[in-house]
Tab-separated table of C-alpha atoms and ligand atoms in Angstrom:
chain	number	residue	atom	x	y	z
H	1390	UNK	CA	104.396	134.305	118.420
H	1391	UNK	CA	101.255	131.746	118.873
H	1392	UNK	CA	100.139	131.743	122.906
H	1393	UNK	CA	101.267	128.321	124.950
H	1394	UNK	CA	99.456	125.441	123.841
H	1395	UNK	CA	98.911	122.051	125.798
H	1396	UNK	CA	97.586	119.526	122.917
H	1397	UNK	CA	95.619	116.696	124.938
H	1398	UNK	CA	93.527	112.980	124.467
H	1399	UNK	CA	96.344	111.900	121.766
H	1400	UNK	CA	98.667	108.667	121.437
H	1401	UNK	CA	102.198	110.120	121.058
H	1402	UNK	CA	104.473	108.043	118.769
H	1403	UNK	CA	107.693	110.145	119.817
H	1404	UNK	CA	110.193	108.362	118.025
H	1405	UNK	CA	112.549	108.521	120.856
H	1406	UNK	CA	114.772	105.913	120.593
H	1407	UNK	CA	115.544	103.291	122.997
H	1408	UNK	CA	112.123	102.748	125.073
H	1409	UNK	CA	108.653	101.309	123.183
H	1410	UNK	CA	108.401	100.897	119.297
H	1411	UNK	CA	107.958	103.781	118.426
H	1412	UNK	CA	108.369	105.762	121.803
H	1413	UNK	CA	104.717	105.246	121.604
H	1414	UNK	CA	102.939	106.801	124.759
H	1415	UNK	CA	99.015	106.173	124.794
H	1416	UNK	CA	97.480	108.952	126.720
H	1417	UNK	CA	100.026	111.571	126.170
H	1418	UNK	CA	99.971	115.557	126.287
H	1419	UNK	CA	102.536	117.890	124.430
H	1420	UNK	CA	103.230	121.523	126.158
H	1421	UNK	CA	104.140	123.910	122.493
H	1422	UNK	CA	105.517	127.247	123.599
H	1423	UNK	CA	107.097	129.383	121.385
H	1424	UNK	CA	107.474	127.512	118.168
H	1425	UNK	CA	109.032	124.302	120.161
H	1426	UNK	CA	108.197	121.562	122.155
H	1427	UNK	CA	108.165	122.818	126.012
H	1428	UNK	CA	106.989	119.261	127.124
H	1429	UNK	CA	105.992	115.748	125.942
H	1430	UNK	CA	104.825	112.831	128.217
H	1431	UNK	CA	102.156	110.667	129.585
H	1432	UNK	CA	99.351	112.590	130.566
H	1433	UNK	CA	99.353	111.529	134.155
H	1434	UNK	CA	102.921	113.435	134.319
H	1435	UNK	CA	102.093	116.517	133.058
H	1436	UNK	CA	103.955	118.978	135.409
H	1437	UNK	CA	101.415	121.176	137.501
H	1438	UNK	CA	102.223	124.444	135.884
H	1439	UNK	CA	101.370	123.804	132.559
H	1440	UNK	CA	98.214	121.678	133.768
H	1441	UNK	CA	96.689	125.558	133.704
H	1442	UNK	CA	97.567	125.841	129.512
H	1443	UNK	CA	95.000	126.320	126.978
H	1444	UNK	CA	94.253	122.986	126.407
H	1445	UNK	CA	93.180	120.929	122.823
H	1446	UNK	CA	91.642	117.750	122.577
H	1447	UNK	CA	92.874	116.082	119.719
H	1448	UNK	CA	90.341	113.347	120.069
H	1449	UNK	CA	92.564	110.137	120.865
H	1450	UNK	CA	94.411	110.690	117.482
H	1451	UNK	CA	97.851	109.540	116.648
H	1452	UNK	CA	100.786	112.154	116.849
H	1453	UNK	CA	104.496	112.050	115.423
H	1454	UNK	CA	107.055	114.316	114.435
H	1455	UNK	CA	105.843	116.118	111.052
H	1456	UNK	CA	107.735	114.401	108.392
H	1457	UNK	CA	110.835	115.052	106.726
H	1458	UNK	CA	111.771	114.059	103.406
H	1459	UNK	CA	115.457	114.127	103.024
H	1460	UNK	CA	115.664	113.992	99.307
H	1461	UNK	CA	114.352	115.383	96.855
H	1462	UNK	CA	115.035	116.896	92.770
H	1463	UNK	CA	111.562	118.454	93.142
H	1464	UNK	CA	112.963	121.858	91.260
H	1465	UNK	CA	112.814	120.451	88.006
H	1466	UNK	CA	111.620	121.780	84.139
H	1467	UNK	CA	109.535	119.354	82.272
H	1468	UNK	CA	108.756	115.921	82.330
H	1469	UNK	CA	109.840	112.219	81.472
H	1470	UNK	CA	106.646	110.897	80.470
H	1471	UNK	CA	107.819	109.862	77.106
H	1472	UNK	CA	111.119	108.044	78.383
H	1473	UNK	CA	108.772	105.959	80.475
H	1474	UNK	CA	107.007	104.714	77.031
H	1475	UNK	CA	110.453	104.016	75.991
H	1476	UNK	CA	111.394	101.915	78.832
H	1477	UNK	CA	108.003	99.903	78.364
H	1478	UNK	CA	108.907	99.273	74.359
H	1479	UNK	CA	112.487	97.760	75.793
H	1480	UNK	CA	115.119	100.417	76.299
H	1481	UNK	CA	116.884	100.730	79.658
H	1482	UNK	CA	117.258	104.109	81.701
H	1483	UNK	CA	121.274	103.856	81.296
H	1484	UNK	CA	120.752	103.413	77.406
H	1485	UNK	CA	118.083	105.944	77.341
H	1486	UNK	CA	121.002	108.742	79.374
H	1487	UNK	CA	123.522	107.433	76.769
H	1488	UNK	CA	121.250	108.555	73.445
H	1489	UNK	CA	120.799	111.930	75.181
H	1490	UNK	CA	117.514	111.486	77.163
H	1491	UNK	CA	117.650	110.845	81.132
H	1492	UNK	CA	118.839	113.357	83.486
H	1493	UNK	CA	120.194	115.832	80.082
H	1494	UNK	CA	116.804	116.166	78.455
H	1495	UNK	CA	115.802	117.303	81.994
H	1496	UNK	CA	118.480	119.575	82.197
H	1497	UNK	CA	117.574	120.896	79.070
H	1498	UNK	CA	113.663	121.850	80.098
H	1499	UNK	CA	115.199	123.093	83.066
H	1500	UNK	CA	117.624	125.469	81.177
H	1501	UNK	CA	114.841	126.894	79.542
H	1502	UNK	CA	112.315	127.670	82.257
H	1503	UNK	CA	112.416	131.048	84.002
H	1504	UNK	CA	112.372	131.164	88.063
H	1505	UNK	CA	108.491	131.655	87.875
H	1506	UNK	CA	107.693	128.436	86.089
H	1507	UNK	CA	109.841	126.530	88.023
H	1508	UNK	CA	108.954	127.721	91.232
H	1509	UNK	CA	105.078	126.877	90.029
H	1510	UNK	CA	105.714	123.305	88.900
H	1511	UNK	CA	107.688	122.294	92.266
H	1512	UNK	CA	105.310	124.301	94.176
H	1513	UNK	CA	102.849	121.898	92.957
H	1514	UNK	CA	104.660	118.766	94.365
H	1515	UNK	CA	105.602	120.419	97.795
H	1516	UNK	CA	102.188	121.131	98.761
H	1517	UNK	CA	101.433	117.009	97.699
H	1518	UNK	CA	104.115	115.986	100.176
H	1519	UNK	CA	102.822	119.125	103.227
H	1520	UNK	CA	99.290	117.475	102.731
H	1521	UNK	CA	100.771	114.368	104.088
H	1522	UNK	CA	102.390	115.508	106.779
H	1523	UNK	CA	105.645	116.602	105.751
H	1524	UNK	CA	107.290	119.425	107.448
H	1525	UNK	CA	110.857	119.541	105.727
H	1526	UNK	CA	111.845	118.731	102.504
H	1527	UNK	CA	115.344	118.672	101.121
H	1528	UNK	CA	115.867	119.933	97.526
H	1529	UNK	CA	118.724	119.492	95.422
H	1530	UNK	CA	120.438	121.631	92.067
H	1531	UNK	CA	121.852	119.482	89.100
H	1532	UNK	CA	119.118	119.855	86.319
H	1533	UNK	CA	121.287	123.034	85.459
H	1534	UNK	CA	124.803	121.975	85.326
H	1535	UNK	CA	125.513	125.343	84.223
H	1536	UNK	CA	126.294	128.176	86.799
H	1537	UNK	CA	123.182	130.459	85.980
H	1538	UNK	CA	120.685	127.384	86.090
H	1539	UNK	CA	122.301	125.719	89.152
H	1540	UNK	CA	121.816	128.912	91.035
H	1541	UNK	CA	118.151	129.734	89.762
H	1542	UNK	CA	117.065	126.059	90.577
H	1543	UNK	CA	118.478	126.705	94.402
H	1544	UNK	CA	117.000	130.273	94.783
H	1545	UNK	CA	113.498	128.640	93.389
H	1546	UNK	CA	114.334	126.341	96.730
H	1547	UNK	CA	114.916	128.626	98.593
H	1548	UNK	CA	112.041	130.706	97.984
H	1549	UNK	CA	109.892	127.229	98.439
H	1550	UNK	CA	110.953	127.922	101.841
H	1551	UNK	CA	109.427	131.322	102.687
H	1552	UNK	CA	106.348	130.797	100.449
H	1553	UNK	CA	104.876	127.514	101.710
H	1554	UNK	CA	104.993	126.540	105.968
H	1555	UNK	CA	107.711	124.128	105.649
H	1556	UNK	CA	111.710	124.085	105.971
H	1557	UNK	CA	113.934	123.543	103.077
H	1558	UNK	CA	117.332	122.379	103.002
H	1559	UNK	CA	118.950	122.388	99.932
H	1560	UNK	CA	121.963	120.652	98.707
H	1561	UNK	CA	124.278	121.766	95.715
H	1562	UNK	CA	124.371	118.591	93.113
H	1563	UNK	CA	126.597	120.035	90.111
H	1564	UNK	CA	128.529	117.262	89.542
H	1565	UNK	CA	125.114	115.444	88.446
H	1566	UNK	CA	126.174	114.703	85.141
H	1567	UNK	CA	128.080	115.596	82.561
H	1568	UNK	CA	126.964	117.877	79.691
H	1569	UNK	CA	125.882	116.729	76.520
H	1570	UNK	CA	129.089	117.353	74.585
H	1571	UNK	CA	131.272	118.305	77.404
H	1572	UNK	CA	134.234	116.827	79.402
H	1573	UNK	CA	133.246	115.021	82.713
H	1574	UNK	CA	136.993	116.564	84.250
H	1575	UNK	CA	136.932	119.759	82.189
H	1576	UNK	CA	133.253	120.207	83.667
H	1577	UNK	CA	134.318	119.731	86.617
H	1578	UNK	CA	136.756	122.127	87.268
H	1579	UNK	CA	135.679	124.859	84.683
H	1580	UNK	CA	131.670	124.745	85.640
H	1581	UNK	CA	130.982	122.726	88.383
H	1582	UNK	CA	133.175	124.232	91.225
H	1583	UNK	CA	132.360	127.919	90.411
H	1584	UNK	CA	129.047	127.136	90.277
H	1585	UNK	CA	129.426	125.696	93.783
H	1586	UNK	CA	131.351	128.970	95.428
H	1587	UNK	CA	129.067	131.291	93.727
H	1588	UNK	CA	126.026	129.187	95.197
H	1589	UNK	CA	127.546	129.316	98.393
H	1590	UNK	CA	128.421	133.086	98.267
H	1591	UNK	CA	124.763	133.786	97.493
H	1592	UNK	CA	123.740	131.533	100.884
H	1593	UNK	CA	122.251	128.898	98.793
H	1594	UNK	CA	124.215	126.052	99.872
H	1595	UNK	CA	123.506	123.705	102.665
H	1596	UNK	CA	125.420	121.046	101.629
H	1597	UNK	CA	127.003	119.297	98.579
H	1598	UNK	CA	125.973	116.660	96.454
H	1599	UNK	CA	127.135	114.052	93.861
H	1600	UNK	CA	126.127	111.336	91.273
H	1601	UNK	CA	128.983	108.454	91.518
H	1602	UNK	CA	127.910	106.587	88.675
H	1603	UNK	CA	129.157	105.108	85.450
H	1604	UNK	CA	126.803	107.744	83.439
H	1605	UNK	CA	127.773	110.190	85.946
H	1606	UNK	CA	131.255	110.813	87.561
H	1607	UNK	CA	133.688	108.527	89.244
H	1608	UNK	CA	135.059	108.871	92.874
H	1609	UNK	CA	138.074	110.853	91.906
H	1610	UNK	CA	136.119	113.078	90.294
H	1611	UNK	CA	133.627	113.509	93.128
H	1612	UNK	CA	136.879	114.024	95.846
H	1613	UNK	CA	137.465	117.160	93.936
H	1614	UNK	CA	133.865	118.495	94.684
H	1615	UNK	CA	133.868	117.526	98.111
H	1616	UNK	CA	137.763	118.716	98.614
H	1617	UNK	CA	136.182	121.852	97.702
H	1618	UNK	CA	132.747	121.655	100.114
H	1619	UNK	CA	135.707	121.038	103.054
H	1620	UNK	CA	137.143	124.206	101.958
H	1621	UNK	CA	133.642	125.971	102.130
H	1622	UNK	CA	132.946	124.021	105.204
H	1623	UNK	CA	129.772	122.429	103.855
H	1624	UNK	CA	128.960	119.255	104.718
H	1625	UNK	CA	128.181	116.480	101.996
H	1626	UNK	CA	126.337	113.972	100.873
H	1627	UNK	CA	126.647	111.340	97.861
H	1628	UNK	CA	123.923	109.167	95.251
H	1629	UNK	CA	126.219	106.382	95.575
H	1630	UNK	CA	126.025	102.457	94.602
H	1631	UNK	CA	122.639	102.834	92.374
H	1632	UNK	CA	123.007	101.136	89.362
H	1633	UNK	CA	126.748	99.592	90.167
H	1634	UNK	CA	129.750	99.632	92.873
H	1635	UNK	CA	131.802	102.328	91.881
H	1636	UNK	CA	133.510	103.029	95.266
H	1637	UNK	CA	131.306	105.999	96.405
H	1638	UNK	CA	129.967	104.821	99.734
H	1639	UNK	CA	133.842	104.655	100.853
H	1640	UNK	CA	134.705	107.826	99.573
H	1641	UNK	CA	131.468	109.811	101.181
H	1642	UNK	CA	132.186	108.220	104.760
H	1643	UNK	CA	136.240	108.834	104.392
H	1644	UNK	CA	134.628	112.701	104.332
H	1645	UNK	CA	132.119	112.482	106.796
H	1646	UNK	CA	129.013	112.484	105.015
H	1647	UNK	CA	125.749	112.818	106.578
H	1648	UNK	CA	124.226	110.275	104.093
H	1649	UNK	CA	124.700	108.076	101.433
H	1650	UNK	CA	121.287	107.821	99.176
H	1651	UNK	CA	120.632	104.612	97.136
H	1652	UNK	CA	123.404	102.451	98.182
H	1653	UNK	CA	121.395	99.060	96.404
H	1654	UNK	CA	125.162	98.010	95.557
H	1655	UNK	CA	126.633	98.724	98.907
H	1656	UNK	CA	129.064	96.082	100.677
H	1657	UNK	CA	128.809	95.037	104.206
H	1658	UNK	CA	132.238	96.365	104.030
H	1659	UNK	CA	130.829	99.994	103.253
H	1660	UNK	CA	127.963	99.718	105.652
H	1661	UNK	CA	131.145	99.088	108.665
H	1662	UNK	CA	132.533	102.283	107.347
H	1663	UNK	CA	129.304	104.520	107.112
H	1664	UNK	CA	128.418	103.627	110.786
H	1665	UNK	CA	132.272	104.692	111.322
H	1666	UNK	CA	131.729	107.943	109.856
H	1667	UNK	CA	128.333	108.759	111.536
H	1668	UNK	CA	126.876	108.597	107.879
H	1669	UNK	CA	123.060	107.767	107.140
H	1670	UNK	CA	122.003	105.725	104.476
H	1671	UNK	CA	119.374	106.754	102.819
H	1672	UNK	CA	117.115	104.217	100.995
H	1673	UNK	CA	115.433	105.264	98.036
H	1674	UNK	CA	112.646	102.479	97.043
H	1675	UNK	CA	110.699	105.150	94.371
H	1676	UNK	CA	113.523	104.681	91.890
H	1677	UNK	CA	114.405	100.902	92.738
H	1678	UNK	CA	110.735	100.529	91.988
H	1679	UNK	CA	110.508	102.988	88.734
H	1680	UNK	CA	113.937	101.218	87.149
H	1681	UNK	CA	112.659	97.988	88.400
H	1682	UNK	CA	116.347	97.038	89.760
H	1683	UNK	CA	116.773	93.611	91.449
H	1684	UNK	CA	119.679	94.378	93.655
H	1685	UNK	CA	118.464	95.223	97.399
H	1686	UNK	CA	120.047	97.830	99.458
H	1687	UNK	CA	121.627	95.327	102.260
H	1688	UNK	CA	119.644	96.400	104.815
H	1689	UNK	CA	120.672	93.376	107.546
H	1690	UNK	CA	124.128	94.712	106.784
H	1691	UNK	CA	122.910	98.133	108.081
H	1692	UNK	CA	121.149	97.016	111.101
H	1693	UNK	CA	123.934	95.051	112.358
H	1694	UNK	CA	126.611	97.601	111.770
H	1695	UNK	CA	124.534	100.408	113.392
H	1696	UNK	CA	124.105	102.507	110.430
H	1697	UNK	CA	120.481	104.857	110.693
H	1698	UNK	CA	118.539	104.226	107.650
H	1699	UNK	CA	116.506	107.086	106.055
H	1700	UNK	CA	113.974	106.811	103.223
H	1701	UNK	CA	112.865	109.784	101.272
H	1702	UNK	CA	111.001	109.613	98.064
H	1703	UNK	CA	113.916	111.011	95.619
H	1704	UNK	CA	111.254	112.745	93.685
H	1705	UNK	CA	112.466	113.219	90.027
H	1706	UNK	CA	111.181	113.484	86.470
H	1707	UNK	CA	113.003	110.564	85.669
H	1708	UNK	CA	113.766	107.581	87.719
H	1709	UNK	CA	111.165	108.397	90.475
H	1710	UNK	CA	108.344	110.399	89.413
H	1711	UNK	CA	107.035	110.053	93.150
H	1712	UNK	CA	105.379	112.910	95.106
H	1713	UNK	CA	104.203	110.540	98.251
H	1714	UNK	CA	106.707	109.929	101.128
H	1715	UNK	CA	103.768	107.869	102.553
H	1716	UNK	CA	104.094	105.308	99.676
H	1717	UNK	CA	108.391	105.921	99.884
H	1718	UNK	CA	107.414	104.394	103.284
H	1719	UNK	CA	105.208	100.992	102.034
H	1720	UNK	CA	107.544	100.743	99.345
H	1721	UNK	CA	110.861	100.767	101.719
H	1722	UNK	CA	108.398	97.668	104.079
H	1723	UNK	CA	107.547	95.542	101.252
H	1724	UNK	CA	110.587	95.774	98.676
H	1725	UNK	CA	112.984	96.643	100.927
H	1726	UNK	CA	111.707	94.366	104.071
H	1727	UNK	CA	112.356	97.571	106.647
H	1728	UNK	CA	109.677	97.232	109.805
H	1729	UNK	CA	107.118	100.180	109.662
H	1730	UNK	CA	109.076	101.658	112.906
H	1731	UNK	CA	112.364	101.434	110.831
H	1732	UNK	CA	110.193	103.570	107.736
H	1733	UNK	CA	108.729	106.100	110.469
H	1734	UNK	CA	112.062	106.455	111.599
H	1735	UNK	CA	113.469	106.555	108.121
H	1736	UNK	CA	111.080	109.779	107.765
H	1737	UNK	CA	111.643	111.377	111.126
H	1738	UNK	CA	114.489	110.899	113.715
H	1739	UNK	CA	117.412	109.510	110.743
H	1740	UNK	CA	115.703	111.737	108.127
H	1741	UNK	CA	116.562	114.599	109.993
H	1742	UNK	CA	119.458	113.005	110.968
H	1743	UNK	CA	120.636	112.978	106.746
H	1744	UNK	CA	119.944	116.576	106.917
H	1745	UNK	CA	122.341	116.967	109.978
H	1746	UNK	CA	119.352	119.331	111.880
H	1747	UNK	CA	118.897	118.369	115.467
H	1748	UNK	CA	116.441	119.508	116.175
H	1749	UNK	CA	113.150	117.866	114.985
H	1750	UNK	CA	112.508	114.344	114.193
H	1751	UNK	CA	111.342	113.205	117.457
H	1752	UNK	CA	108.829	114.650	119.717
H	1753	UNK	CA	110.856	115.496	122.792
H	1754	UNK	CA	111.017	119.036	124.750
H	1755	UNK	CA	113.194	121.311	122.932
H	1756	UNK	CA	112.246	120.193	119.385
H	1757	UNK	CA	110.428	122.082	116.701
H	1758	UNK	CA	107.176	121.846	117.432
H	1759	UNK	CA	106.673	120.112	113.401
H	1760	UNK	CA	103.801	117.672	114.220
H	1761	UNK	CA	101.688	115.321	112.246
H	1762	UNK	CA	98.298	114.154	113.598
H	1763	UNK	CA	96.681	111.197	111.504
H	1764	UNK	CA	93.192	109.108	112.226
H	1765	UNK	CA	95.239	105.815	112.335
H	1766	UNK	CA	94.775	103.228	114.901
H	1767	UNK	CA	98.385	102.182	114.786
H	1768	UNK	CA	102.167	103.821	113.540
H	1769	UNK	CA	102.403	100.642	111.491
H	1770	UNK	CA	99.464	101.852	109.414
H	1771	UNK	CA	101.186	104.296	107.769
H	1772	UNK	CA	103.490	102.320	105.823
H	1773	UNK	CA	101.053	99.572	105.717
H	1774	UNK	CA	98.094	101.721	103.330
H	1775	UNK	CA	98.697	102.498	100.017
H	1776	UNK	CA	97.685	105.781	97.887
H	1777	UNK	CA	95.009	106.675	100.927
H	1778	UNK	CA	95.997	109.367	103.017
H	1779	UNK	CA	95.285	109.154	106.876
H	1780	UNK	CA	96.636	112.860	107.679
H	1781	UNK	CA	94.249	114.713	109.953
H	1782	UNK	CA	96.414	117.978	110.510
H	1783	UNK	CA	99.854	119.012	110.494
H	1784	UNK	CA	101.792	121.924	113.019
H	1785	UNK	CA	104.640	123.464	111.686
H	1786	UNK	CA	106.815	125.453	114.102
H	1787	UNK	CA	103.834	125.299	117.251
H	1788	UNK	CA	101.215	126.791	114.325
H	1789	UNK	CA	98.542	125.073	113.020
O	606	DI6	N1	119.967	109.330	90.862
O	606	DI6	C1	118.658	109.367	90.735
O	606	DI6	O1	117.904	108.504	91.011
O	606	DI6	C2	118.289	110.649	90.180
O	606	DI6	N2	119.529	111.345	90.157
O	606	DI6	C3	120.464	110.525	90.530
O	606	DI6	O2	121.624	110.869	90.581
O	606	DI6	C4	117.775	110.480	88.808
O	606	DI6	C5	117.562	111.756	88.148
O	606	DI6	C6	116.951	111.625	86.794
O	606	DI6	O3	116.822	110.534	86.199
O	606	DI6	O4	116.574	112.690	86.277
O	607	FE	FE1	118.445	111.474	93.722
């Protein structure tokens, strides 16, 4: 375990809710003990015995909470390069799934890679997103859709986890789509839900996933996954209102979701009933930019009902070949209109939040000492760049 540590000479951007944008304090000091946050304040308060600490000047540099990106497919075989051509001579992703291509062709490179490519091709994209700052990433099955693949893709995650310095959460997404050739309710109950209590017997499982989606399943379909996560006691989470309004945002806050990711077709309606349940919404501006949708996430709706908005890059081979939560962030200010304190937070205190850990997001005593320290003038600078990366160093756990 690392000795005390009192970090010194930085601006604090805390993320504490309810005080300055930002729970900026200028002149701040943060006491790390142990892997956690002991103390974080205004200088001038520092309590007298830790005033004694080995100090470290971080030279008047910007500090937040390390950042969290709260979903992710970043286990994946292959690539999508080619269906991008495709979409440039005319064809549309939903045609492109229909003829076989999309999220099947994926599953198919992913059925044939062994643990030790896949683990080297994600491994790849992780340490992207840790060079920016991130200090959790969530990671999600469904490019296997068969039990053996489902459960290689989450050990790969898992092993993500103790390989690189960085937490991993992963989430169980079987009931991604259907099979080429296969039965959506027939997949469902013959591959889909063993898959998920074998996952889960194995300790793979953090929480459950689904695709409610015309090319994907419908919300009966999805209540049976998530009537069995309640049985596991796993918590879940649902891509819901992408492409269309298929009823998904309802169902994942009538079962307590932590999030609902995408929701560009979401009602003001849903948005009353995810701030109901507790339920994040996650915002996903990497695909909305890749499929070049029109339809806005209703973000006003959000604010005014109280629901926390996340914003996590959704990193994919298809519709969101991005490995930068930084530009997740611009993109969420400029096509989504979110304020550069509603992206931090999107990346921080609600991404966390989506993940349903307490404990990191916001720079307060207690929390996981995950820290990101950047050579920006302002928090609003790091939505506001794009493709330049301001990161000066990152802490994970109190360790540099
Ligand atoms: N929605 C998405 O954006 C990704 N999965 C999902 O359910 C797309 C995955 C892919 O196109 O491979
Ligand atoms: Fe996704």
């Amino acid at each position: 375990m690392p000795a005390p540590l009192l970090l010194t000479d930085l601006r604090a951007a805390t993320m504490q809710p309810g005080g300055a944008a930002y729970g900026l304090i200028e002149d701040a000091a943060i006491a790390i003990e142990g892997g956690a946050i002991r103390w974080a304040g205004a200088a001038r308060d520092l309590p007298d015995d830790l005033a004694g600490w080995p100090a470290q000047g971080m030279g008047g540099r910007l500090v937040t909470p390390a950042l969290i990106d709260c979903h992710t497919h970043i286990v994946h075989g292959g690539d999508r390069a080619r269906e991008f051509e495709m979409r440039l001579e005319g064809a549309s992703y939903e045609a492109i799934a229909r003829a076989g291509g999309g999220i099947v062709s994926t599953v198919r490179a992913t059925r044939a890679a062994d643990e030790e490519s896949l683990l080297a091709g994600a491994l790849r994209r992780v340490d992207s997103l840790i060079a920016e700052g991130v200090g959790c990433i969530e990671i999600k099955s469904g490019y296997g859709l068969d039990l053996e693949t489902e459960l290689r893709m989450l050990r790969v995650a898992r092993r993500i986890g103790e390989m690189r310095p960085v937490s991993v959460v992963t989430s169980f997404l079987g009931a991604h789509a259907v099979p080429a050739g296969e039965d959506a309710d027939r997949y469902i109950d013959d591959i889909c839900l063993p898959a998920l209590e074998a996952a889960h017997a194995e300790g793979l499982v953090d929480a459950v996933d689904g695709f409610c989606e015309g090319i994907a399943f419908d919300a009966g379909q999805i209540a049976r996954v998530f009537d069995r996560a309640a049985a596991l006691g796993l918590p879940v989470k649902l891509h819901a209102e992408q492409l269309s309004h298929m009823g998904g945002t309802a169902l994942a806050a009538r079962y307590g979701a932590l999030s609902a990711d995408h929701v560009e077709y979401a009602s003001a309606e849903d948005a009353r009933l995810l701030a109901d349940a507790g339920s994040v919404a996650v915002l996903l501006p990497g695909a909305f930019y890749t499929l070049r949708e029109t339809q806005v996430p209703p973000v006003q709706a959000f604010r005014e009902a109280g629901v926390p908005m996340a914003v996590a890059t959704d990193l994919n081979p298809g519709s969101s070949p991005l490995g930068s939560l930084l530009l997740a962030m611009n993109m969420a200010c400029t096509l989504f209109r979110l304020t550069p304190e509603e992206a931090l937070a999107g990346t921080t205190r609600h991404a966390a939040r989506a993940l349903g850990l307490r404990d990191r997001g916001e720079i307060r005593a207690g929390l996981r000492a995950d820290l990101a320290v950047w050579d920006v003038e302002t928090p609003a600078e790091l939505s506001y760049r794009i493709g330049t990366n301001p990161l000066h160093s990152r802490m994970f756990g109190g360790q540099a």
